[in-house]
C-alpha atoms as a PDB file:
ATOM      1  CA  UNK A   1       0.028   0.360  -0.094  1.00  0.00           C
ATOM      2  CA  UNK A   2       1.086   3.360  -1.089  1.00  0.00           C
ATOM      3  CA  UNK A   3       2.605   6.118   2.046  1.00  0.00           C
ATOM      4  CA  UNK A   4       0.615   9.346   2.369  1.00  0.00           C
ATOM      5  CA  UNK A   5       4.266  10.978   1.841  1.00  0.00           C
ATOM      6  CA  UNK A   6       4.347   9.044  -1.664  1.00  0.00           C
ATOM      7  CA  UNK A   7       0.876  10.204  -2.290  1.00  0.00           C
ATOM      8  CA  UNK A   8       1.012  13.691  -1.605  1.00  0.00           C
ATOM      9  CA  UNK A   9       4.189  13.234  -3.723  1.00  0.00           C
ATOM     10  CA  UNK A  10       2.436  11.607  -6.801  1.00  0.00           C
ATOM     11  CA  UNK A  11       0.118  14.155  -6.965  1.00  0.00           C
ATOM     12  CA  UNK A  12       2.676  16.890  -6.430  1.00  0.00           C
ATOM     13  CA  UNK A  13       4.432  15.599  -9.523  1.00  0.00           C
ATOM     14  CA  UNK A  14       0.550  15.356 -11.735  1.00  0.00           C
ATOM     15  CA  UNK A  15       0.263  19.079 -11.026  1.00  0.00           C
ATOM     16  CA  UNK A  16       4.087  20.297 -11.559  1.00  0.00           C
ATOM     17  CA  UNK A  17       4.925  18.910 -14.411  1.00  0.00           C
ATOM     18  CA  UNK A  18       1.925  19.527 -16.900  1.00  0.00           C
ATOM     19  CA  UNK A  19       2.575  23.084 -16.056  1.00  0.00           C
ATOM     20  CA  UNK A  20       6.501  22.951 -16.648  1.00  0.00           C
ATOM     21  CA  UNK A  21       5.527  21.495 -19.659  1.00  0.00           C
ATOM     22  CA  UNK A  22       2.584  23.846 -20.445  1.00  0.00           C
ATOM     23  CA  UNK A  23       4.389  27.241 -20.206  1.00  0.00           C
ATOM     24  CA  UNK A  24       2.319  30.020 -20.091  1.00  0.00           C
ATOM     25  CA  UNK A  25      -0.083  29.286 -22.451  1.00  0.00           C
ATOM     26  CA  UNK A  26       0.546  26.357 -24.625  1.00  0.00           C
ATOM     27  CA  UNK A  27      -2.504  25.070 -27.183  1.00  0.00           C
ATOM     28  CA  UNK A  28      -3.528  21.354 -25.997  1.00  0.00           C
ATOM     29  CA  UNK A  29      -3.914  19.929 -29.314  1.00  0.00           C
ATOM     30  CA  UNK A  30      -7.031  18.606 -29.774  1.00  0.00           C
ATOM     31  CA  UNK A  31      -7.212  14.875 -30.944  1.00  0.00           C
ATOM     32  CA  UNK A  32     -10.492  14.764 -32.839  1.00  0.00           C
ATOM     33  CA  UNK A  33      -9.282  12.709 -36.257  1.00  0.00           C
ATOM     34  CA  UNK A  34      -8.808   9.157 -35.742  1.00  0.00           C
ATOM     35  CA  UNK A  35      -6.975   7.556 -33.670  1.00  0.00           C
ATOM     36  CA  UNK A  36      -3.943   6.272 -35.747  1.00  0.00           C
ATOM     37  CA  UNK A  37      -0.665   6.982 -33.372  1.00  0.00           C
ATOM     38  CA  UNK A  38       0.312   4.784 -29.933  1.00  0.00           C
ATOM     39  CA  UNK A  39       2.639   6.346 -27.538  1.00  0.00           C
ATOM     40  CA  UNK A  40       3.834   3.870 -25.156  1.00  0.00           C
ATOM     41  CA  UNK A  41       5.821   5.690 -22.745  1.00  0.00           C
ATOM     42  CA  UNK A  42       8.499   3.915 -19.923  1.00  0.00           C
ATOM     43  CA  UNK A  43       9.657   6.168 -17.174  1.00  0.00           C
ATOM     44  CA  UNK A  44      12.246   4.771 -14.752  1.00  0.00           C
ATOM     45  CA  UNK A  45      11.942   6.429 -11.758  1.00  0.00           C
ATOM     46  CA  UNK A  46      15.905   6.802 -10.473  1.00  0.00           C
ATOM     47  CA  UNK A  47      14.955   9.371  -7.615  1.00  0.00           C
ATOM     48  CA  UNK A  48      12.228   9.586  -4.850  1.00  0.00           C
ATOM     49  CA  UNK A  49      13.259  12.942  -5.630  1.00  0.00           C
ATOM     50  CA  UNK A  50      13.100  13.379  -9.702  1.00  0.00           C
ATOM     51  CA  UNK A  51      10.907  13.135 -11.927  1.00  0.00           C
ATOM     52  CA  UNK A  52      10.609  13.211 -15.561  1.00  0.00           C
ATOM     53  CA  UNK A  53       7.333  13.575 -17.520  1.00  0.00           C
ATOM     54  CA  UNK A  54       6.575  13.844 -21.144  1.00  0.00           C
ATOM     55  CA  UNK A  55       4.618  16.184 -23.596  1.00  0.00           C
ATOM     56  CA  UNK A  56       4.680  16.103 -27.520  1.00  0.00           C
ATOM     57  CA  UNK A  57       3.537  18.918 -29.767  1.00  0.00           C
ATOM     58  CA  UNK A  58       2.022  18.198 -33.310  1.00  0.00           C
ATOM     59  CA  UNK A  59       3.168  20.573 -35.736  1.00  0.00           C
ATOM     60  CA  UNK A  60       2.013  20.340 -39.808  1.00  0.00           C
ATOM     61  CA  UNK A  61       5.205  20.802 -42.203  1.00  0.00           C
ATOM     62  CA  UNK A  62       4.444  23.090 -45.603  1.00  0.00           C
ATOM     63  CA  UNK A  63       6.089  22.842 -48.876  1.00  0.00           C
ATOM     64  CA  UNK A  64       8.696  25.574 -47.797  1.00  0.00           C
ATOM     65  CA  UNK A  65       9.248  23.742 -44.429  1.00  0.00           C
ATOM     66  CA  UNK A  66       7.563  26.195 -42.316  1.00  0.00           C
ATOM     67  CA  UNK A  67       5.733  24.309 -38.784  1.00  0.00           C
ATOM     68  CA  UNK A  68       1.741  25.366 -38.162  1.00  0.00           C
ATOM     69  CA  UNK A  69       1.517  24.138 -34.679  1.00  0.00           C
ATOM     70  CA  UNK A  70      -1.600  22.206 -33.779  1.00  0.00           C
ATOM     71  CA  UNK A  71      -1.132  21.647 -30.084  1.00  0.00           C
ATOM     72  CA  UNK A  72       0.450  20.383 -27.397  1.00  0.00           C
ATOM     73  CA  UNK A  73      -0.102  16.516 -26.341  1.00  0.00           C
ATOM     74  CA  UNK A  74       0.510  15.670 -22.385  1.00  0.00           C
ATOM     75  CA  UNK A  75       0.915  12.367 -21.682  1.00  0.00           C
ATOM     76  CA  UNK A  76       0.322  11.306 -18.905  1.00  0.00           C
ATOM     77  CA  UNK A  77      -0.287   7.433 -19.394  1.00  0.00           C
ATOM     78  CA  UNK A  78       1.458   4.199 -20.261  1.00  0.00           C
ATOM     79  CA  UNK A  79      -0.606   4.225 -22.853  1.00  0.00           C
ATOM     80  CA  UNK A  80      -1.677   7.543 -25.043  1.00  0.00           C
ATOM     81  CA  UNK A  81      -3.689   7.083 -28.185  1.00  0.00           C
ATOM     82  CA  UNK A  82      -3.287  10.576 -30.611  1.00  0.00           C
ATOM     83  CA  UNK A  83      -4.908  11.098 -33.672  1.00  0.00           C
ATOM     84  CA  UNK A  84      -2.120  12.696 -36.043  1.00  0.00           C
ATOM     85  CA  UNK A  85      -2.979  14.304 -39.834  1.00  0.00           C
ATOM     86  CA  UNK A  86      -2.072  11.502 -42.621  1.00  0.00           C
ATOM     87  CA  UNK A  87      -1.227  11.614 -45.887  1.00  0.00           C
ATOM     88  CA  UNK A  88       0.466  15.081 -45.202  1.00  0.00           C
ATOM     89  CA  UNK A  89       4.009  15.623 -43.151  1.00  0.00           C
ATOM     90  CA  UNK A  90       4.115  16.118 -39.618  1.00  0.00           C
ATOM     91  CA  UNK A  91       6.902  18.050 -37.619  1.00  0.00           C
ATOM     92  CA  UNK A  92       6.608  15.579 -34.085  1.00  0.00           C
ATOM     93  CA  UNK A  93       8.565  17.387 -31.021  1.00  0.00           C
ATOM     94  CA  UNK A  94       8.972  15.328 -27.740  1.00  0.00           C
ATOM     95  CA  UNK A  95       9.887  17.227 -25.053  1.00  0.00           C
ATOM     96  CA  UNK A  96      10.483  15.558 -21.262  1.00  0.00           C
ATOM     97  CA  UNK A  97      11.399  17.252 -18.488  1.00  0.00           C
ATOM     98  CA  UNK A  98      13.156  16.457 -15.691  1.00  0.00           C
ATOM     99  CA  UNK A  99      12.602  18.219 -12.519  1.00  0.00           C
ATOM    100  CA  UNK A 100      14.304  17.829  -8.688  1.00  0.00           C
ATOM    101  CA  UNK A 101      11.421  18.341  -6.360  1.00  0.00           C
ATOM    102  CA  UNK A 102      11.377  21.401  -4.677  1.00  0.00           C
ATOM    103  CA  UNK A 103      13.927  22.761  -6.714  1.00  0.00           C
ATOM    104  CA  UNK A 104      13.763  25.717  -9.577  1.00  0.00           C
ATOM    105  CA  UNK A 105      15.659  24.128 -11.827  1.00  0.00           C
ATOM    106  CA  UNK A 106      14.762  21.956 -14.721  1.00  0.00           C
ATOM    107  CA  UNK A 107      15.883  20.100 -17.521  1.00  0.00           C
ATOM    108  CA  UNK A 108      14.568  19.845 -20.488  1.00  0.00           C
ATOM    109  CA  UNK A 109      15.798  17.320 -24.102  1.00  0.00           C
ATOM    110  CA  UNK A 110      13.683  17.102 -26.491  1.00  0.00           C
ATOM    111  CA  UNK A 111      13.491  14.445 -29.617  1.00  0.00           C
ATOM    112  CA  UNK A 112      12.583  15.935 -33.242  1.00  0.00           C
ATOM    113  CA  UNK A 113      11.254  14.229 -36.180  1.00  0.00           C
ATOM    114  CA  UNK A 114       9.857  14.741 -39.563  1.00  0.00           C
ATOM    115  CA  UNK A 115       7.567  11.940 -40.740  1.00  0.00           C
ATOM    116  CA  UNK A 116       4.428  11.642 -43.034  1.00  0.00           C
ATOM    117  CA  UNK A 117       1.833   9.137 -41.325  1.00  0.00           C
ATOM    118  CA  UNK A 118       0.248   7.472 -43.873  1.00  0.00           C
ATOM    119  CA  UNK A 119      -3.714   6.775 -44.407  1.00  0.00           C
ATOM    120  CA  UNK A 120      -4.234   3.137 -43.099  1.00  0.00           C
ATOM    121  CA  UNK A 121      -1.377   2.723 -41.240  1.00  0.00           C
ATOM    122  CA  UNK A 122      -1.040   2.452 -37.246  1.00  0.00           C
ATOM    123  CA  UNK A 123       2.571   3.912 -35.647  1.00  0.00           C
ATOM    124  CA  UNK A 124       3.562   3.404 -32.015  1.00  0.00           C
ATOM    125  CA  UNK A 125       5.883   5.669 -30.504  1.00  0.00           C
ATOM    126  CA  UNK A 126       8.344   3.446 -28.300  1.00  0.00           C
ATOM    127  CA  UNK A 127       9.584   6.624 -25.554  1.00  0.00           C
ATOM    128  CA  UNK A 128      11.599   5.380 -22.517  1.00  0.00           C
ATOM    129  CA  UNK A 129      13.500   7.468 -20.029  1.00  0.00           C
ATOM    130  CA  UNK A 130      16.084   5.210 -17.937  1.00  0.00           C
ATOM    131  CA  UNK A 131      18.882   6.899 -15.542  1.00  0.00           C
ATOM    132  CA  UNK A 132      19.309   9.816 -18.023  1.00  0.00           C
ATOM    133  CA  UNK A 133      18.867   8.488 -20.994  1.00  0.00           C
ATOM    134  CA  UNK A 134      16.294   9.383 -23.480  1.00  0.00           C
ATOM    135  CA  UNK A 135      14.799   7.198 -26.089  1.00  0.00           C
ATOM    136  CA  UNK A 136      11.799   7.806 -28.758  1.00  0.00           C
ATOM    137  CA  UNK A 137      11.687   5.023 -31.206  1.00  0.00           C
ATOM    138  CA  UNK A 138       8.347   4.909 -34.121  1.00  0.00           C
ATOM    139  CA  UNK A 139       7.265   2.221 -36.526  1.00  0.00           C
ATOM    140  CA  UNK A 140       5.022   1.989 -38.518  1.00  0.00           C
ATOM    141  CA  UNK A 141       2.320  -0.703 -39.685  1.00  0.00           C
ATOM    142  CA  UNK A 142      -0.653  -1.604 -41.886  1.00  0.00           C
ATOM    143  CA  UNK A 143      -4.021  -2.112 -40.255  1.00  0.00           C
ATOM    144  CA  UNK A 144      -4.420  -5.518 -40.928  1.00  0.00           C
ATOM    145  CA  UNK A 145      -0.408  -6.228 -40.944  1.00  0.00           C
ATOM    146  CA  UNK A 146       1.341  -7.646 -38.390  1.00  0.00           C
ATOM    147  CA  UNK A 147       5.062  -7.099 -39.450  1.00  0.00           C
ATOM    148  CA  UNK A 148       6.956  -3.013 -38.356  1.00  0.00           C
ATOM    149  CA  UNK A 149       8.814  -0.771 -40.012  1.00  0.00           C
ATOM    150  CA  UNK A 150      10.683   1.453 -37.901  1.00  0.00           C
ATOM    151  CA  UNK A 151      10.799   5.334 -38.884  1.00  0.00           C
ATOM    152  CA  UNK A 152      14.184   7.069 -39.632  1.00  0.00           C
ATOM    153  CA  UNK A 153      14.661  10.559 -37.660  1.00  0.00           C
ATOM    154  CA  UNK A 154      13.954  13.359 -40.247  1.00  0.00           C
ATOM    155  CA  UNK A 155      16.024  16.527 -38.336  1.00  0.00           C
ATOM    156  CA  UNK A 156      14.141  19.445 -39.265  1.00  0.00           C
ATOM    157  CA  UNK A 157      17.014  21.080 -40.600  1.00  0.00           C
ATOM    158  CA  UNK A 158      17.559  17.846 -43.403  1.00  0.00           C
ATOM    159  CA  UNK A 159      13.542  19.417 -45.105  1.00  0.00           C
ATOM    160  CA  UNK A 160      14.512  21.045 -48.359  1.00  0.00           C
ATOM    161  CA  UNK A 161      11.795  24.024 -49.104  1.00  0.00           C
ATOM    162  CA  UNK A 162       9.430  22.749 -52.661  1.00  0.00           C
ATOM    163  CA  UNK A 163      10.599  18.971 -51.049  1.00  0.00           C
ATOM    164  CA  UNK A 164       9.200  18.533 -47.141  1.00  0.00           C
ATOM    165  CA  UNK A 165       7.984  14.568 -46.751  1.00  0.00           C
ATOM    166  CA  UNK A 166       9.016  13.007 -44.131  1.00  0.00           C
ATOM    167  CA  UNK A 167      10.155   9.374 -43.547  1.00  0.00           C
ATOM    168  CA  UNK A 168       6.936   7.320 -44.419  1.00  0.00           C
ATOM    169  CA  UNK A 169       6.875   8.555 -48.114  1.00  0.00           C
END
């Protein structure tokens, strides 16, 4: 049975980490599209005094390699389903925030990639944090199929105006 102190810490974390990720006024992603992107999160606690949270921003990417921010998804559960736009390039920005309890300092690590989710496919992001190591692996599989393929990381800097496209193409 969890101790009352651990329960208080957990509630504090659940309130604090989204506030750190939110900043002043970050728009939440509406998540009203058909669910095609599953975020599986495993965050190993290395200390009772350090807490790590996750969010990710979703942007559309136009032919001039300009991003259009659609909103932020706060990942509070081990499995989070999201509806990501299909058949057009998107820029995903996974944001890990690590904070020591009762400290004003926080560290932020980002994993960013361009991809073009395809209609009829499902995507899985295996997102983990363990002992200071952050990892994101995105895979794609046909809705009826079982074999998945890894989507390579494509940095925004590699986008060429007139040819904006992601790794799924």
